[in-house]
CSV table of C-alpha atoms in Angstrom, one decimal:
chain,number,residue,atom,x,y,z
A,1,MET,CA,-6.9,47.7,-6.3
A,2,PRO,CA,-7.7,50.6,-3.3
A,3,LYS,CA,-5.3,49.8,-0.5
A,4,TRP,CA,-8.6,49.4,2.1
A,5,ARG,CA,-9.7,46.9,-0.6
A,6,ALA,CA,-6.9,45.2,-0.3
A,7,ARG,CA,-6.9,44.9,3.6
A,8,THR,CA,-10.5,43.7,3.6
A,9,LEU,CA,-9.8,40.9,1.1
A,10,ASN,CA,-6.3,39.8,3.3
A,11,SER,CA,-9.1,39.8,6.3
A,12,SER,CA,-11.7,37.7,4.5
A,13,ARG,CA,-9.0,35.0,3.9
A,14,MET,CA,-7.7,34.9,7.3
A,15,ASP,CA,-11.0,34.2,8.4
A,16,ARG,CA,-11.9,31.6,6.0
A,17,SER,CA,-8.4,30.1,6.8
A,18,ALA,CA,-9.3,30.2,10.3
A,19,GLU,CA,-12.3,29.0,10.1
A,20,PHE,CA,-11.3,25.8,7.5
A,21,LYS,CA,-8.8,25.2,10.5
A,22,LYS,CA,-11.3,24.6,12.9
A,23,TRP,CA,-13.4,22.8,11.1
A,24,LYS,CA,-10.6,20.3,10.3
A,25,ALA,CA,-9.8,20.0,14.0
A,26,GLN,CA,-13.2,19.2,15.2
A,27,CYS,CA,-13.8,16.9,12.1
A,28,LEU,CA,-10.5,14.7,12.6
A,29,SER,CA,-11.0,14.6,16.6
A,30,LYS,CA,-14.8,12.9,16.4
A,31,ALA,CA,-14.8,9.0,16.8
A,32,ASP,CA,-15.2,7.1,13.6
A,33,LEU,CA,-19.1,6.4,13.3
A,34,SER,CA,-18.8,4.2,10.5
A,35,ARG,CA,-20.0,0.2,10.7
A,36,LYS,CA,-16.0,-0.8,10.4
A,37,GLY,CA,-15.2,2.2,13.5
A,38,SER,CA,-11.9,2.5,11.1
A,39,VAL,CA,-10.2,3.5,8.0
A,40,ASP,CA,-10.2,0.4,5.6
A,41,GLU,CA,-6.8,-0.5,5.1
A,42,ASP,CA,-6.2,0.3,1.1
A,43,VAL,CA,-7.2,3.5,1.7
A,44,ILE,CA,-5.5,4.7,4.8
A,45,GLU,CA,-2.3,6.0,3.2
A,46,LEU,CA,-4.4,7.9,0.9
A,47,VAL,CA,-5.8,9.8,3.9
A,48,GLN,CA,-3.1,10.4,5.8
A,49,LEU,CA,-1.2,12.3,3.0
A,50,LEU,CA,-4.8,14.4,2.4
A,51,ASN,CA,-5.0,14.6,6.1
A,52,ALA,CA,-1.4,15.8,6.6
A,53,ARG,CA,-2.1,18.7,4.2
A,54,GLU,CA,-3.0,21.7,5.7
A,55,GLN,CA,-5.5,22.5,2.9
A,56,PHE,CA,-7.6,19.1,2.7
A,57,PHE,CA,-9.3,17.1,5.3
A,58,THR,CA,-11.3,13.6,4.7
A,59,THR,CA,-14.6,13.4,6.1
A,60,SER,CA,-15.6,10.0,4.9
A,61,SER,CA,-14.4,7.1,2.8
A,62,CYS,CA,-14.8,3.5,1.8
A,63,ALA,CA,-12.3,1.7,-0.2
A,64,GLY,CA,-15.1,-0.7,-2.3
A,65,ARG,CA,-17.1,-3.7,-0.9
A,66,ILE,CA,-18.6,-6.5,-1.8
A,67,LEU,CA,-22.0,-6.9,0.1
A,68,LEU,CA,-25.3,-8.8,0.4
A,69,LEU,CA,-28.5,-7.2,2.2
A,70,ASP,CA,-31.5,-8.3,3.5
A,71,GLY,CA,-34.3,-5.9,2.4
A,72,GLY,CA,-38.0,-6.0,3.3
A,73,ILE,CA,-40.7,-8.3,1.4
A,74,ASN,CA,-42.8,-5.3,0.3
A,75,GLY,CA,-40.8,-4.8,-2.7
A,76,LEU,CA,-40.0,-1.0,-2.3
A,77,GLY,CA,-36.7,-2.0,-2.5
A,78,VAL,CA,-33.3,-2.3,-0.1
A,79,GLN,CA,-32.2,0.5,1.7
A,80,LYS,CA,-28.8,0.3,4.1
A,81,GLN,CA,-30.6,1.7,7.0
A,82,ASN,CA,-33.8,-0.8,7.2
A,83,CYS,CA,-32.0,-3.9,6.1
A,84,CYS,CA,-29.9,-6.7,7.4
A,85,TRP,CA,-25.9,-6.8,6.4
A,86,LEU,CA,-25.6,-10.8,5.6
A,87,LEU,CA,-22.3,-10.4,4.4
A,88,VAL,CA,-19.7,-7.6,3.6
A,89,THR,CA,-16.0,-8.1,2.6
A,90,HIS,CA,-13.3,-5.0,1.4
A,91,ILE,CA,-11.8,-8.0,-0.2
A,92,PRO,CA,-12.5,-10.7,-3.3
A,93,CYS,CA,-15.2,-13.0,-1.9
A,94,VAL,CA,-15.7,-16.9,-2.7
A,95,LYS,CA,-18.9,-18.4,-4.0
A,96,ASP,CA,-18.9,-20.6,-0.5
A,97,ASP,CA,-19.3,-17.6,1.8
A,98,MET,CA,-22.1,-15.9,-0.3
A,99,MET,CA,-23.9,-18.9,-0.7
A,100,VAL,CA,-23.8,-19.5,3.4
A,101,ALA,CA,-24.7,-15.9,3.5
A,102,LEU,CA,-27.8,-16.4,1.3
A,103,LYS,CA,-29.1,-19.1,3.3
A,104,LYS,CA,-29.8,-16.5,5.8
A,105,ALA,CA,-32.0,-14.3,4.3
A,106,ASN,CA,-35.5,-13.9,5.1
A,107,GLY,CA,-36.7,-11.1,2.8
A,108,ASP,CA,-35.7,-9.8,-0.5
A,109,ALA,CA,-31.3,-10.3,-0.7
A,110,VAL,CA,-29.4,-7.9,-2.9
A,111,PHE,CA,-26.0,-8.3,-4.4
A,112,LYS,CA,-24.1,-5.3,-4.4
A,113,PHE,CA,-20.2,-4.1,-5.2
A,114,GLU,CA,-19.8,-0.7,-3.8
A,115,PRO,CA,-16.5,1.3,-5.6
A,116,PHE,CA,-14.5,3.6,-3.8
A,117,VAL,CA,-15.5,6.4,-2.3
A,118,LEU,CA,-14.0,9.4,-0.6
A,119,HIS,CA,-15.3,12.7,0.4
A,120,VAL,CA,-12.4,15.8,1.3
A,121,GLN,CA,-13.1,19.2,2.3
A,122,CYS,CA,-11.3,21.5,0.4
A,123,ARG,CA,-9.9,24.7,1.9
A,124,GLN,CA,-10.3,26.7,-1.3
A,125,LEU,CA,-11.6,26.3,-4.5
A,126,GLN,CA,-8.2,25.7,-6.6
A,127,ASP,CA,-7.3,23.3,-4.2
A,128,ALA,CA,-11.0,21.4,-4.7
A,129,GLN,CA,-10.2,21.4,-8.5
A,130,MET,CA,-6.7,20.2,-8.4
A,131,LEU,CA,-8.0,17.0,-6.5
A,132,HIS,CA,-10.4,16.6,-8.9
A,133,SER,CA,-8.3,16.7,-11.9
A,134,VAL,CA,-6.4,14.4,-10.4
A,135,ALA,CA,-9.6,11.8,-9.6
A,136,VAL,CA,-10.4,11.9,-12.8
A,137,ASP,CA,-7.6,11.2,-14.8
A,138,SER,CA,-7.1,8.3,-12.2
A,139,GLY,CA,-10.4,6.7,-13.6
A,140,PHE,CA,-12.9,8.6,-10.6
A,141,ARG,CA,-14.8,10.1,-13.5
A,142,ASN,CA,-18.2,10.6,-11.5
A,143,SER,CA,-16.4,13.1,-9.1
A,144,GLY,CA,-17.2,16.4,-8.7
A,145,ILE,CA,-17.2,19.5,-6.5
A,146,THR,CA,-19.8,20.9,-4.2
A,147,VAL,CA,-19.7,24.3,-2.7
A,148,GLY,CA,-22.2,26.0,-0.4
A,149,LYS,CA,-23.0,28.9,1.6
A,150,ARG,CA,-21.0,28.7,4.6
A,151,GLY,CA,-17.9,28.9,2.4
A,152,LYS,CA,-17.0,24.5,2.8
A,153,ILE,CA,-16.1,23.3,-0.2
A,154,MET,CA,-16.6,19.3,-0.7
A,155,LEU,CA,-14.8,17.0,-3.1
A,156,ALA,CA,-16.5,13.6,-3.8
A,157,VAL,CA,-14.3,11.0,-5.4
A,158,ARG,CA,-16.4,8.5,-7.3
A,159,SER,CA,-16.3,6.7,-9.8
A,160,THR,CA,-19.3,4.6,-11.8
A,161,HIS,CA,-17.9,0.8,-11.8
A,162,GLY,CA,-20.8,-0.1,-9.2
A,163,LEU,CA,-22.8,-3.5,-9.5
A,164,GLU,CA,-26.3,-4.1,-7.8
A,165,VAL,CA,-28.4,-7.4,-8.4
A,166,PRO,CA,-31.7,-8.6,-6.8
A,167,LEU,CA,-30.9,-12.8,-6.2
A,168,SER,CA,-33.9,-13.7,-3.9
A,169,HIS,CA,-37.3,-12.6,-2.8
A,170,LYS,CA,-39.2,-13.6,0.5
A,171,GLY,CA,-36.1,-15.8,1.2
A,172,LYS,CA,-36.4,-18.0,-2.1
A,173,LEU,CA,-33.0,-17.7,-4.4
A,174,MET,CA,-34.0,-16.5,-8.1
A,175,VAL,CA,-30.7,-17.9,-9.3
A,176,THR,CA,-29.0,-20.5,-9.6
A,177,GLU,CA,-25.3,-21.7,-7.7
A,178,GLU,CA,-23.5,-21.0,-11.6
A,179,TYR,CA,-25.1,-17.3,-11.6
A,180,VAL,CA,-24.1,-16.4,-8.1
A,181,GLU,CA,-20.7,-17.7,-8.7
A,182,PHE,CA,-20.9,-15.3,-12.0
A,183,LEU,CA,-21.6,-12.4,-10.7
A,184,LEU,CA,-18.7,-12.9,-8.2
A,185,ASN,CA,-16.5,-13.0,-10.2
A,186,ILE,CA,-17.4,-9.9,-11.7
A,187,ALA,CA,-17.1,-8.0,-8.6
A,188,ASN,CA,-14.1,-9.4,-7.7
A,189,GLN,CA,-13.0,-8.5,-11.3
A,190,LYS,CA,-14.3,-4.8,-10.3
A,191,MET,CA,-12.6,-5.1,-6.8
A,192,GLU,CA,-9.3,-5.5,-8.5
A,193,GLU,CA,-9.4,-2.5,-11.1
A,194,ASN,CA,-10.8,-0.4,-7.9
A,195,LYS,CA,-7.8,-1.4,-5.7
A,196,LYS,CA,-6.0,-0.4,-9.2
A,197,ARG,CA,-7.7,2.9,-9.4
A,198,ILE,CA,-6.8,4.0,-5.7
A,199,GLU,CA,-3.1,3.0,-6.2
A,200,ARG,CA,-3.3,5.5,-9.5
A,201,PHE,CA,-5.1,8.0,-7.4
A,202,TYR,CA,-2.5,8.0,-4.5
A,203,ASN,CA,1.0,7.7,-6.9
A,204,CYS,CA,-0.7,11.1,-8.6
A,205,LEU,CA,-2.2,13.0,-6.0
A,206,GLN,CA,1.6,12.7,-4.6
A,207,LEU,CA,3.1,14.2,-8.0
A,208,ALA,CA,0.5,16.5,-7.7
A,209,LEU,CA,1.3,17.8,-4.0
A,210,GLU,CA,5.3,18.1,-5.0
A,211,ARG,CA,4.6,20.1,-7.8
A,212,GLU,CA,2.1,22.4,-6.2
A,213,THR,CA,5.3,22.6,-3.3
A,214,ILE,CA,7.9,23.3,-5.9
A,215,THR,CA,5.6,25.9,-7.2
A,216,TYR,CA,4.6,27.9,-4.4
A,217,SER,CA,8.3,27.7,-3.3
A,218,HIS,CA,9.6,29.2,-6.5
A,219,THR,CA,6.7,32.0,-6.4
A,220,LYS,CA,8.1,33.3,-2.6
A,221,ILE,CA,11.6,32.7,-3.8
A,222,LYS,CA,10.6,34.9,-7.0
A,223,GLU,CA,8.5,37.6,-5.3
A,224,LYS,CA,10.9,38.0,-2.5
A,225,ASN,CA,13.6,38.6,-4.8
A,226,ASN,CA,11.6,40.9,-6.8
A,227,PRO,CA,9.4,43.1,-5.3
A,228,PHE,CA,8.2,45.3,-8.2
A,229,CYS,CA,6.7,41.0,-9.5
A,230,ALA,CA,5.1,40.7,-6.3
A,231,HIS,CA,3.4,44.0,-6.3
A,232,LYS,CA,2.1,43.8,-9.7
A,233,LYS,CA,0.7,40.5,-8.9
A,234,LYS,CA,-1.3,41.6,-5.9
A,235,ARG,CA,-3.3,44.0,-8.1
A,236,ASN,CA,-5.4,41.0,-9.4
A,237,PRO,CA,-5.9,38.8,-6.3
A,238,GLU,CA,-9.5,37.8,-7.6
A,239,LYS,CA,-7.8,36.5,-11.1
A,240,LEU,CA,-7.5,32.7,-11.6
A,241,HIS,CA,-7.1,31.6,-15.2
A,242,GLY,CA,-8.9,34.5,-16.3
A,243,LYS,CA,-11.8,34.0,-14.3
A,244,CYS,CA,-13.0,36.0,-11.4
A,245,ILE,CA,-14.2,33.3,-8.5
A,246,PRO,CA,-16.6,35.1,-5.7
A,247,GLU,CA,-15.9,33.6,-2.2
A,248,GLU,CA,-19.5,33.9,-1.2
A,249,ASN,CA,-20.8,30.6,-3.0
A,250,ASP,CA,-19.4,28.1,-0.4
A,251,LYS,CA,-21.6,24.7,-0.1
A,252,GLU,CA,-21.7,22.6,2.7
A,253,PRO,CA,-20.4,19.0,3.2
A,254,GLU,CA,-22.5,16.3,3.6
A,255,ASN,CA,-22.5,15.8,7.2
A,256,ASP,CA,-23.5,19.5,8.5
A,257,ASP,CA,-26.6,21.3,7.8
A,258,ASP,CA,-28.5,19.2,5.2
A,259,ASN,CA,-31.1,21.7,4.8
A,260,ASP,CA,-29.0,23.9,3.4
A,261,PRO,CA,-28.8,22.9,-0.8
A,262,GLY,CA,-25.9,24.8,-1.1
A,263,ILE,CA,-24.4,25.2,-5.0
A,264,ASN,CA,-23.5,21.8,-6.8
A,265,VAL,CA,-20.3,22.9,-9.0
A,266,ALA,CA,-19.9,19.5,-10.3
A,267,ILE,CA,-16.9,19.8,-12.7
A,268,PHE,CA,-16.7,17.0,-15.2
A,269,PRO,CA,-14.4,16.2,-18.1
A,270,LYS,CA,-15.6,17.3,-21.6
A,271,ASP,CA,-15.4,13.9,-23.0
A,272,TYR,CA,-17.7,12.6,-20.1
């Protein structure tokens, strides 16, 4: 590779790194605008682990929750921004609490379990790929990577074991208490499984980051002791696992520029 091109690539990477640091500082300095106003207890350590690494920062998260939403009576379905939250809990729920909340419903009440979700902006595509692999191996098989035009790489950690069931119509309960209790048992079991997956993800991520640090350290030592080897590696900086990944194709995160469609690079396991 010509020296002028190598210098251009290095300069571009430095600019991207500086811009990523700026995005991270801006995001982490903002107030938490979620309904709760703080990070859920079950994911605090995970969020702190990611934000402590220079190649990641989290933009939103939810540890998983059980909800009872009271929507309109026009049959158009329940949307969170246009409904009343009758009950929300991040721990297993008991029938008495649910029945008390149901009595407050005036429209179409919907019972929901929403599993863990996490959005992480990554410095490079290879960082997102590593995190995606850990997420899928931990049970979050609906995870994916989006890449936007402005160089923002976002990983969404998601799973598919949610639950959504209508319980009342125009304020009238349409099911028995026995069925409500049945649903709660299912939701509470999903909540426990969800928590196990979060713990598995945290432990697997710790191991992956430790391996990455060790590999990076060994590579630096090898390059220092063998300059010729380092020179050879610099001859093909764009190659990653035999593929050339263009740096122009990057996607906007969910919290910026809604009009930018970007490119959805959803990476899933072969047997998904």
